[in-house]
mmCIF file of C-alpha atoms in Angstrom:
data_model
loop_
_atom_site.group_PDB
_atom_site.id
_atom_site.type_symbol
_atom_site.label_atom_id
_atom_site.label_comp_id
_atom_site.label_asym_id
_atom_site.label_seq_id
_atom_site.Cartn_x
_atom_site.Cartn_y
_atom_site.Cartn_z
ATOM 1 C CA MET A 25 0.000 0.000 0.000
ATOM 2 C CA PRO A 26 2.702 2.581 0.818
ATOM 3 C CA GLU A 27 4.237 1.970 -2.637
ATOM 4 C CA ARG A 28 1.151 3.099 -4.545
ATOM 5 C CA ARG A 29 1.274 6.742 -3.587
ATOM 6 C CA PRO A 30 4.767 7.438 -4.971
ATOM 7 C CA ARG A 31 3.691 5.793 -8.202
ATOM 8 C CA LYS A 32 0.684 8.093 -8.471
ATOM 9 C CA ASP A 33 2.867 11.059 -7.599
ATOM 10 C CA ALA A 34 5.390 9.984 -10.215
ATOM 11 C CA VAL A 35 2.696 9.716 -12.892
ATOM 12 C CA ARG A 36 1.300 13.108 -11.945
ATOM 13 C CA ASN A 37 4.766 14.695 -11.859
ATOM 14 C CA ARG A 38 5.677 13.194 -15.230
ATOM 15 C CA ALA A 39 2.521 14.581 -16.802
ATOM 16 C CA ALA A 40 3.182 18.001 -15.254
ATOM 17 C CA VAL A 41 6.777 18.026 -16.463
ATOM 18 C CA LEU A 42 5.852 17.045 -20.031
ATOM 19 C CA ALA A 43 3.073 19.644 -20.140
ATOM 20 C CA ALA A 44 5.426 22.339 -18.820
ATOM 21 C CA ALA A 45 8.171 21.395 -21.275
ATOM 22 C CA ASP A 46 5.675 21.318 -24.149
ATOM 23 C CA SER A 47 4.501 24.833 -23.306
ATOM 24 C CA LEU A 48 8.015 26.206 -22.879
ATOM 25 C CA PHE A 49 9.263 24.802 -26.179
ATOM 26 C CA ALA A 50 6.184 26.122 -27.968
ATOM 27 C CA ARG A 51 6.754 29.665 -26.648
ATOM 28 C CA CYS A 52 10.562 29.897 -26.618
ATOM 29 C CA GLU A 53 12.691 32.027 -28.920
ATOM 30 C CA SER A 54 15.105 29.131 -29.432
ATOM 31 C CA PRO A 55 15.307 25.566 -28.049
ATOM 32 C CA GLU A 56 18.588 26.298 -26.267
ATOM 33 C CA ALA A 57 16.763 28.814 -24.079
ATOM 34 C CA VAL A 58 14.739 26.066 -22.364
ATOM 35 C CA THR A 59 16.655 24.639 -19.414
ATOM 36 C CA MET A 60 15.901 21.844 -16.974
ATOM 37 C CA ALA A 61 15.596 24.483 -14.248
ATOM 38 C CA ASP A 62 12.964 26.339 -16.311
ATOM 39 C CA ILE A 63 10.987 23.140 -16.858
ATOM 40 C CA ALA A 64 11.172 22.142 -13.187
ATOM 41 C CA ALA A 65 9.979 25.585 -12.082
ATOM 42 C CA ALA A 66 7.118 25.620 -14.600
ATOM 43 C CA ALA A 67 6.049 22.116 -13.553
ATOM 44 C CA GLY A 68 6.293 22.904 -9.840
ATOM 45 C CA VAL A 69 8.769 20.077 -9.127
ATOM 46 C CA GLY A 70 12.405 19.885 -8.092
ATOM 47 C CA LYS A 71 15.175 19.412 -10.628
ATOM 48 C CA GLY A 72 15.948 16.077 -9.000
ATOM 49 C CA THR A 73 12.502 14.840 -10.026
ATOM 50 C CA LEU A 74 13.311 15.608 -13.661
ATOM 51 C CA PHE A 75 16.630 13.798 -13.587
ATOM 52 C CA ARG A 76 15.158 10.773 -11.833
ATOM 53 C CA ALA A 77 12.311 10.513 -14.324
ATOM 54 C CA PHE A 78 14.129 11.316 -17.563
ATOM 55 C CA GLY A 79 17.858 10.984 -16.894
ATOM 56 C CA ASP A 80 18.839 14.260 -18.546
ATOM 57 C CA ARG A 81 17.570 17.001 -20.854
ATOM 58 C CA THR A 82 17.936 14.765 -23.899
ATOM 59 C CA GLY A 83 15.849 12.039 -22.266
ATOM 60 C CA LEU A 84 13.129 14.537 -21.410
ATOM 61 C CA ILE A 85 13.065 15.923 -24.963
ATOM 62 C CA GLN A 86 12.890 12.401 -26.402
ATOM 63 C CA ALA A 87 10.013 11.477 -24.075
ATOM 64 C CA LEU A 88 8.072 14.622 -24.948
ATOM 65 C CA TYR A 89 8.685 14.143 -28.669
ATOM 66 C CA ALA A 90 7.502 10.522 -28.497
ATOM 67 C CA GLU A 91 4.343 11.506 -26.623
ATOM 68 C CA ARG A 92 3.501 14.288 -29.065
ATOM 69 C CA LEU A 93 4.176 12.011 -32.038
ATOM 70 C CA GLU A 94 2.039 9.129 -30.737
ATOM 71 C CA PRO A 95 -1.162 10.074 -32.660
ATOM 72 C CA VAL A 96 0.817 10.284 -35.906
ATOM 73 C CA ARG A 97 2.511 6.950 -35.216
ATOM 74 C CA ASN A 98 -0.861 5.318 -34.557
ATOM 75 C CA ALA A 99 -2.228 6.701 -37.817
ATOM 76 C CA VAL A 100 0.813 5.432 -39.720
ATOM 77 C CA GLU A 101 0.746 1.968 -38.169
ATOM 78 C CA ASP A 102 -2.997 1.283 -37.983
ATOM 79 C CA GLY A 103 -4.890 4.174 -39.579
ATOM 80 C CA PRO A 104 -6.838 4.378 -42.827
ATOM 81 C CA PRO A 105 -5.407 5.519 -46.189
ATOM 82 C CA PRO A 106 -3.624 7.554 -47.310
ATOM 83 C CA LEU A 107 -1.439 7.434 -44.180
ATOM 84 C CA GLY A 108 -2.153 3.886 -43.050
ATOM 85 C CA PRO A 109 -0.629 0.668 -44.377
ATOM 86 C CA ALA A 110 -3.474 -0.154 -46.773
ATOM 87 C CA ALA A 111 -2.775 2.869 -48.979
ATOM 88 C CA PRO A 112 -1.118 2.408 -52.391
ATOM 89 C CA PRO A 113 2.599 3.229 -52.056
ATOM 90 C CA VAL A 114 2.560 6.177 -54.492
ATOM 91 C CA GLU A 115 -0.149 7.769 -52.313
ATOM 92 C CA ARG A 116 1.284 6.742 -48.971
ATOM 93 C CA VAL A 117 4.801 8.116 -49.480
ATOM 94 C CA PRO A 118 3.687 11.756 -49.916
ATOM 95 C CA ALA A 119 1.157 11.303 -47.099
ATOM 96 C CA LEU A 120 3.877 10.074 -44.727
ATOM 97 C CA LEU A 121 6.163 12.977 -45.597
ATOM 98 C CA ASP A 122 3.370 15.523 -45.284
ATOM 99 C CA ALA A 123 2.380 14.140 -41.877
ATOM 100 C CA LEU A 124 5.976 14.382 -40.667
ATOM 101 C CA LEU A 125 6.370 17.896 -42.059
ATOM 102 C CA CYS A 126 3.123 19.051 -40.432
ATOM 103 C CA PHE A 127 4.222 17.551 -37.129
ATOM 104 C CA LYS A 128 7.490 19.462 -37.288
ATOM 105 C CA LEU A 129 5.692 22.654 -38.288
ATOM 106 C CA ASP A 130 3.377 22.254 -35.292
ATOM 107 C CA ASN A 131 6.299 21.410 -32.968
ATOM 108 C CA ARG A 132 9.117 23.420 -34.538
ATOM 109 C CA HIS A 133 11.214 24.144 -31.467
ATOM 110 C CA LEU A 134 10.693 20.729 -29.919
ATOM 111 C CA ALA A 135 11.753 18.989 -33.140
ATOM 112 C CA LEU A 136 14.739 21.316 -33.444
ATOM 113 C CA ALA A 137 15.709 20.641 -29.834
ATOM 114 C CA LEU A 138 15.613 16.898 -30.503
ATOM 115 C CA GLU A 139 17.861 17.205 -33.552
ATOM 116 C CA GLU A 140 20.271 19.427 -31.596
ATOM 117 C CA THR A 141 20.603 17.214 -28.517
ATOM 118 C CA GLY A 142 24.047 16.102 -29.624
ATOM 119 C CA SER A 143 23.416 12.512 -28.572
ATOM 120 C CA GLY A 144 25.262 10.928 -31.473
ATOM 121 C CA SER A 145 24.298 10.944 -35.128
ATOM 122 C CA PRO A 146 20.711 12.079 -35.805
ATOM 123 C CA TYR A 147 20.507 9.293 -38.373
ATOM 124 C CA GLN A 148 20.962 6.690 -35.647
ATOM 125 C CA ALA A 149 18.244 8.110 -33.427
ATOM 126 C CA GLU A 150 15.305 5.783 -32.820
ATOM 127 C CA HIS A 151 12.690 8.172 -34.200
ATOM 128 C CA TYR A 152 14.682 8.700 -37.413
ATOM 129 C CA GLU A 153 15.352 5.005 -37.926
ATOM 130 C CA ARG A 154 11.644 4.269 -37.507
ATOM 131 C CA TRP A 155 10.614 6.848 -40.110
ATOM 132 C CA HIS A 156 13.347 5.730 -42.494
ATOM 133 C CA SER A 157 12.488 2.033 -42.238
ATOM 134 C CA THR A 158 8.776 2.758 -42.712
ATOM 135 C CA LEU A 159 9.407 4.964 -45.727
ATOM 136 C CA GLN A 160 11.918 2.569 -47.240
ATOM 137 C CA ALA A 161 9.475 -0.334 -46.913
ATOM 138 C CA VAL A 162 6.815 1.637 -48.796
ATOM 139 C CA LEU A 163 9.268 2.797 -51.474
ATOM 140 C CA GLU A 164 10.327 -0.815 -52.061
ATOM 141 C CA ARG A 165 6.778 -1.557 -53.240
ATOM 142 C CA ILE A 166 7.036 0.992 -56.072
ATOM 143 C CA PRO A 167 7.948 -0.709 -59.380
ATOM 144 C CA GLY A 168 11.205 0.463 -60.944
ATOM 145 C CA LEU A 169 12.578 2.075 -57.790
ATOM 146 C CA THR A 170 15.839 0.341 -56.904
ATOM 147 C CA ASP A 171 17.419 2.860 -54.524
ATOM 148 C CA SER A 172 14.763 2.877 -51.806
ATOM 149 C CA ALA A 173 17.157 3.255 -48.857
ATOM 150 C CA PHE A 174 18.879 6.328 -50.301
ATOM 151 C CA THR A 175 15.615 7.776 -51.590
ATOM 152 C CA ALA A 176 14.109 7.497 -48.110
ATOM 153 C CA HIS A 177 17.073 9.406 -46.653
ATOM 154 C CA ALA A 178 16.844 12.075 -49.356
ATOM 155 C CA LEU A 179 13.104 12.583 -48.869
ATOM 156 C CA LEU A 180 13.416 12.729 -45.083
ATOM 157 C CA ALA A 181 16.177 15.340 -45.449
ATOM 158 C CA ALA A 182 13.536 17.693 -46.856
ATOM 159 C CA THR A 183 11.661 17.497 -43.539
ATOM 160 C CA ARG A 184 14.617 18.114 -41.190
ATOM 161 C CA ALA A 185 13.735 20.463 -38.357
ATOM 162 C CA ASP A 186 16.660 22.787 -39.033
ATOM 163 C CA LEU A 187 15.518 23.222 -42.655
ATOM 164 C CA VAL A 188 11.909 23.760 -41.559
ATOM 165 C CA GLU A 189 13.081 26.358 -39.029
ATOM 166 C CA HIS A 190 15.188 28.119 -41.668
ATOM 167 C CA LEU A 191 12.396 28.256 -44.241
ATOM 168 C CA VAL A 192 9.551 29.121 -41.875
ATOM 169 C CA GLY A 193 11.340 30.960 -39.085
ATOM 170 C CA HIS A 194 13.895 32.926 -41.115
ATOM 171 C CA GLN A 195 12.570 33.103 -44.666
ATOM 172 C CA HIS A 196 8.937 33.295 -43.482
ATOM 173 C CA MET A 197 7.701 30.765 -46.008
ATOM 174 C CA PRO A 198 3.969 30.108 -45.477
ATOM 175 C CA ARG A 199 3.068 26.676 -44.147
ATOM 176 C CA GLU A 200 0.960 25.677 -47.155
ATOM 177 C CA GLN A 201 3.667 26.768 -49.575
ATOM 178 C CA LEU A 202 6.207 24.563 -47.843
ATOM 179 C CA ARG A 203 3.805 21.634 -47.908
ATOM 180 C CA ALA A 204 3.188 22.230 -51.622
ATOM 181 C CA HIS A 205 6.932 22.345 -52.334
ATOM 182 C CA LEU A 206 7.460 19.042 -50.529
ATOM 183 C CA ALA A 207 4.546 17.418 -52.363
ATOM 184 C CA ALA A 208 5.888 18.586 -55.736
ATOM 185 C CA PHE A 209 9.424 17.438 -54.887
ATOM 186 C CA THR A 210 8.145 14.014 -53.822
ATOM 187 C CA ALA A 211 6.031 13.707 -56.982
ATOM 188 C CA ARG A 212 9.042 14.458 -59.189
ATOM 189 C CA ILE A 213 10.960 11.627 -57.553
ATOM 190 C CA LEU A 214 8.119 9.105 -57.629
ATOM 191 C CA GLN A 215 6.391 9.898 -60.915
ATOM 192 C CA PRO A 216 8.914 8.324 -63.336
ATOM 193 C CA ARG A 217 8.831 5.105 -61.288
ATOM 194 C CA ALA A 218 5.065 5.107 -61.060
ATOM 195 C CA GLU A 219 4.747 5.571 -64.820
ATOM 196 C CA MET A 220 7.327 2.839 -65.439
ATOM 197 C CA GLY A 221 5.303 0.491 -63.267
ATOM 198 C CA ALA A 222 2.095 1.377 -65.080
ATOM 199 C CA VAL A 223 3.700 0.709 -68.472
ATOM 200 C CA GLY A 224 5.220 -2.560 -67.300
#
């Protein structure tokens, strides 16, 4: 019985910390400005609580990113077309990229903070590997496309948070224009393969 209360407190504290971090990243001028001390103060907990629950700032950012991304992941893994697995590959690829781009547009500073954590290569991060493997698997179903692994990397590069921040935050490109550019870029890569498959 005495063990239950700390567990409830831990759940409540975790939720408070993630909510506070979410709000701070959404309102900050730059991701670097958000510190563990800021998050602890906003959540009403001690810094020790943060480190016990998440290990370090990188762990907290990864946990928040994963929680925010969960609805998108569910849609990708089990949702209906065009995002879900039943969609034709030439429709699903642009849908996957658009969903990822929209997520990063909606969570610009959080996504940028994740890419800037410095915890090794961004291409070895779990979230990147998951997106790459999903995209590669879909690309492999497109007739005539033989370089699916590289193509997946190249397409995902167009959704990097630092590029999104540069285009939207510094060049003030409208959201819908950026989405249209990505859709057109993806179509140019996929169209020759799609037509080849249709002819064959």
